[in-house]
Short mmCIF file of C-alpha atoms in Angstrom, two decimals:
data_model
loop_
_atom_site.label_atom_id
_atom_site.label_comp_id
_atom_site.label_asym_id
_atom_site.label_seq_id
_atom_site.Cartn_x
_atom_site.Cartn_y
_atom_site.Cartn_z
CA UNK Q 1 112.08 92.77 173.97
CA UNK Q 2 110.23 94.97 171.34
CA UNK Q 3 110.15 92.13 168.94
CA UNK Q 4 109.08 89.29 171.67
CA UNK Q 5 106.12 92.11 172.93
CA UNK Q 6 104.67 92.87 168.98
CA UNK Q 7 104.67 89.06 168.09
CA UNK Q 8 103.09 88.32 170.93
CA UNK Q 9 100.18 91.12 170.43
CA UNK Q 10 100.54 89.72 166.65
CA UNK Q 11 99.64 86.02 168.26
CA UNK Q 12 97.34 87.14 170.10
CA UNK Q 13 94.97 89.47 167.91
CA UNK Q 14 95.61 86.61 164.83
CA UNK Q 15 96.83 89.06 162.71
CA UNK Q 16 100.94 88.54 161.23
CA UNK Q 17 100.24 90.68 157.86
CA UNK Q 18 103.51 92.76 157.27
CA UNK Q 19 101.07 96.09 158.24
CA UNK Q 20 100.86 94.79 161.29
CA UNK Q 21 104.35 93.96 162.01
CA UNK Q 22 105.40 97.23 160.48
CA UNK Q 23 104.47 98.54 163.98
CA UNK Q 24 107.53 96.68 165.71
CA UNK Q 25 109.95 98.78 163.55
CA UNK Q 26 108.22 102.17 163.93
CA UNK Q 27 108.25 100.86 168.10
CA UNK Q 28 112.09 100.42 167.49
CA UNK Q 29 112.55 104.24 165.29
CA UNK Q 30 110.87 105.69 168.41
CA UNK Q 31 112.74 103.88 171.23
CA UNK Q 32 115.81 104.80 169.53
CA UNK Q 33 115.44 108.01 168.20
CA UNK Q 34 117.04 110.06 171.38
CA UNK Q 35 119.92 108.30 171.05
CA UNK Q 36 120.47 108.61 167.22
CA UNK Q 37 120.17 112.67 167.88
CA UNK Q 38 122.58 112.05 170.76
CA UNK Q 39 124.56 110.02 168.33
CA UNK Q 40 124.87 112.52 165.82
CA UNK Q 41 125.55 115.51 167.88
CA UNK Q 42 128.82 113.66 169.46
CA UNK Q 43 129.73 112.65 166.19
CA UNK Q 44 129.40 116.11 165.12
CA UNK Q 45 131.49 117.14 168.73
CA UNK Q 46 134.39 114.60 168.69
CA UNK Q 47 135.53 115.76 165.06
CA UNK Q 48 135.70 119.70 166.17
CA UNK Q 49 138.06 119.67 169.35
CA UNK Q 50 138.20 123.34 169.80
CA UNK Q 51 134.44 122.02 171.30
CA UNK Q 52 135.37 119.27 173.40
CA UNK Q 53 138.11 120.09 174.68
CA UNK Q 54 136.87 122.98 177.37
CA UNK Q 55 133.37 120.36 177.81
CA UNK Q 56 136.31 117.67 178.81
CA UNK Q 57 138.08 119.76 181.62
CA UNK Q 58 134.70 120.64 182.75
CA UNK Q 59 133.34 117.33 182.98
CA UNK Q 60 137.25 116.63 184.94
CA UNK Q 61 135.51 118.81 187.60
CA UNK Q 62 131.91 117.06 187.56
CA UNK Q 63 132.41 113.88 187.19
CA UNK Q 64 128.37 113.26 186.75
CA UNK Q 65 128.58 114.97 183.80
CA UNK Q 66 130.56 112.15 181.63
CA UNK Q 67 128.63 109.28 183.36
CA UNK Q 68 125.43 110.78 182.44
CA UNK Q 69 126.46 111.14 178.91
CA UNK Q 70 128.09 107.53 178.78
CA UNK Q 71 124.41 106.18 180.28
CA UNK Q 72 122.63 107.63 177.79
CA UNK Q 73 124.77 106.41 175.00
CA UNK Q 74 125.36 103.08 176.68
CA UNK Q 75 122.48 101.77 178.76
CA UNK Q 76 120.16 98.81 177.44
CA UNK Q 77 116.87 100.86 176.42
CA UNK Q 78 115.46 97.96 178.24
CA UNK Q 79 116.80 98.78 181.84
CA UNK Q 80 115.82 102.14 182.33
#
């Protein structure tokens, strides 16, 4: 959708010079940025259990806790 929406504003304004469409990948660093950092920091998680492993049985208790997580990993940028 980020690509279809920056040609389009390309098309329209006449202008398809690279420094233009340089815009649609600092649109995309942006939009994906939160979940990079979110990335990282499970990355960085999942490879020290003595972490996890307590965030695991707590989540076993709130169950909102993992499907918030999973929707932020998971979930089309798109369709929130």
């Amino acid at each position: 959708m980020l690509a279809a929406e920056t040609l389009d504003r390309a098309l329209r304004q006449g202008d398809l010079s690279a420094n233009y469409l340089r815009t649609y990948e600092q649109t995309c660093a942006r939009a994906l940025r939160p979940r990079v950092l979110l990335n990282s920091l499970l990355r960085f998680a999942i490879y020290r259990p003595a972490l996890v492993h307590p965030l695991i049985r707590w989540s076993a208790r709130n169950g909102r806790l993992l499907t918030t997580l999973v929707d932020a990993v998971c979930v089309p940028v798109t369709a929130r």
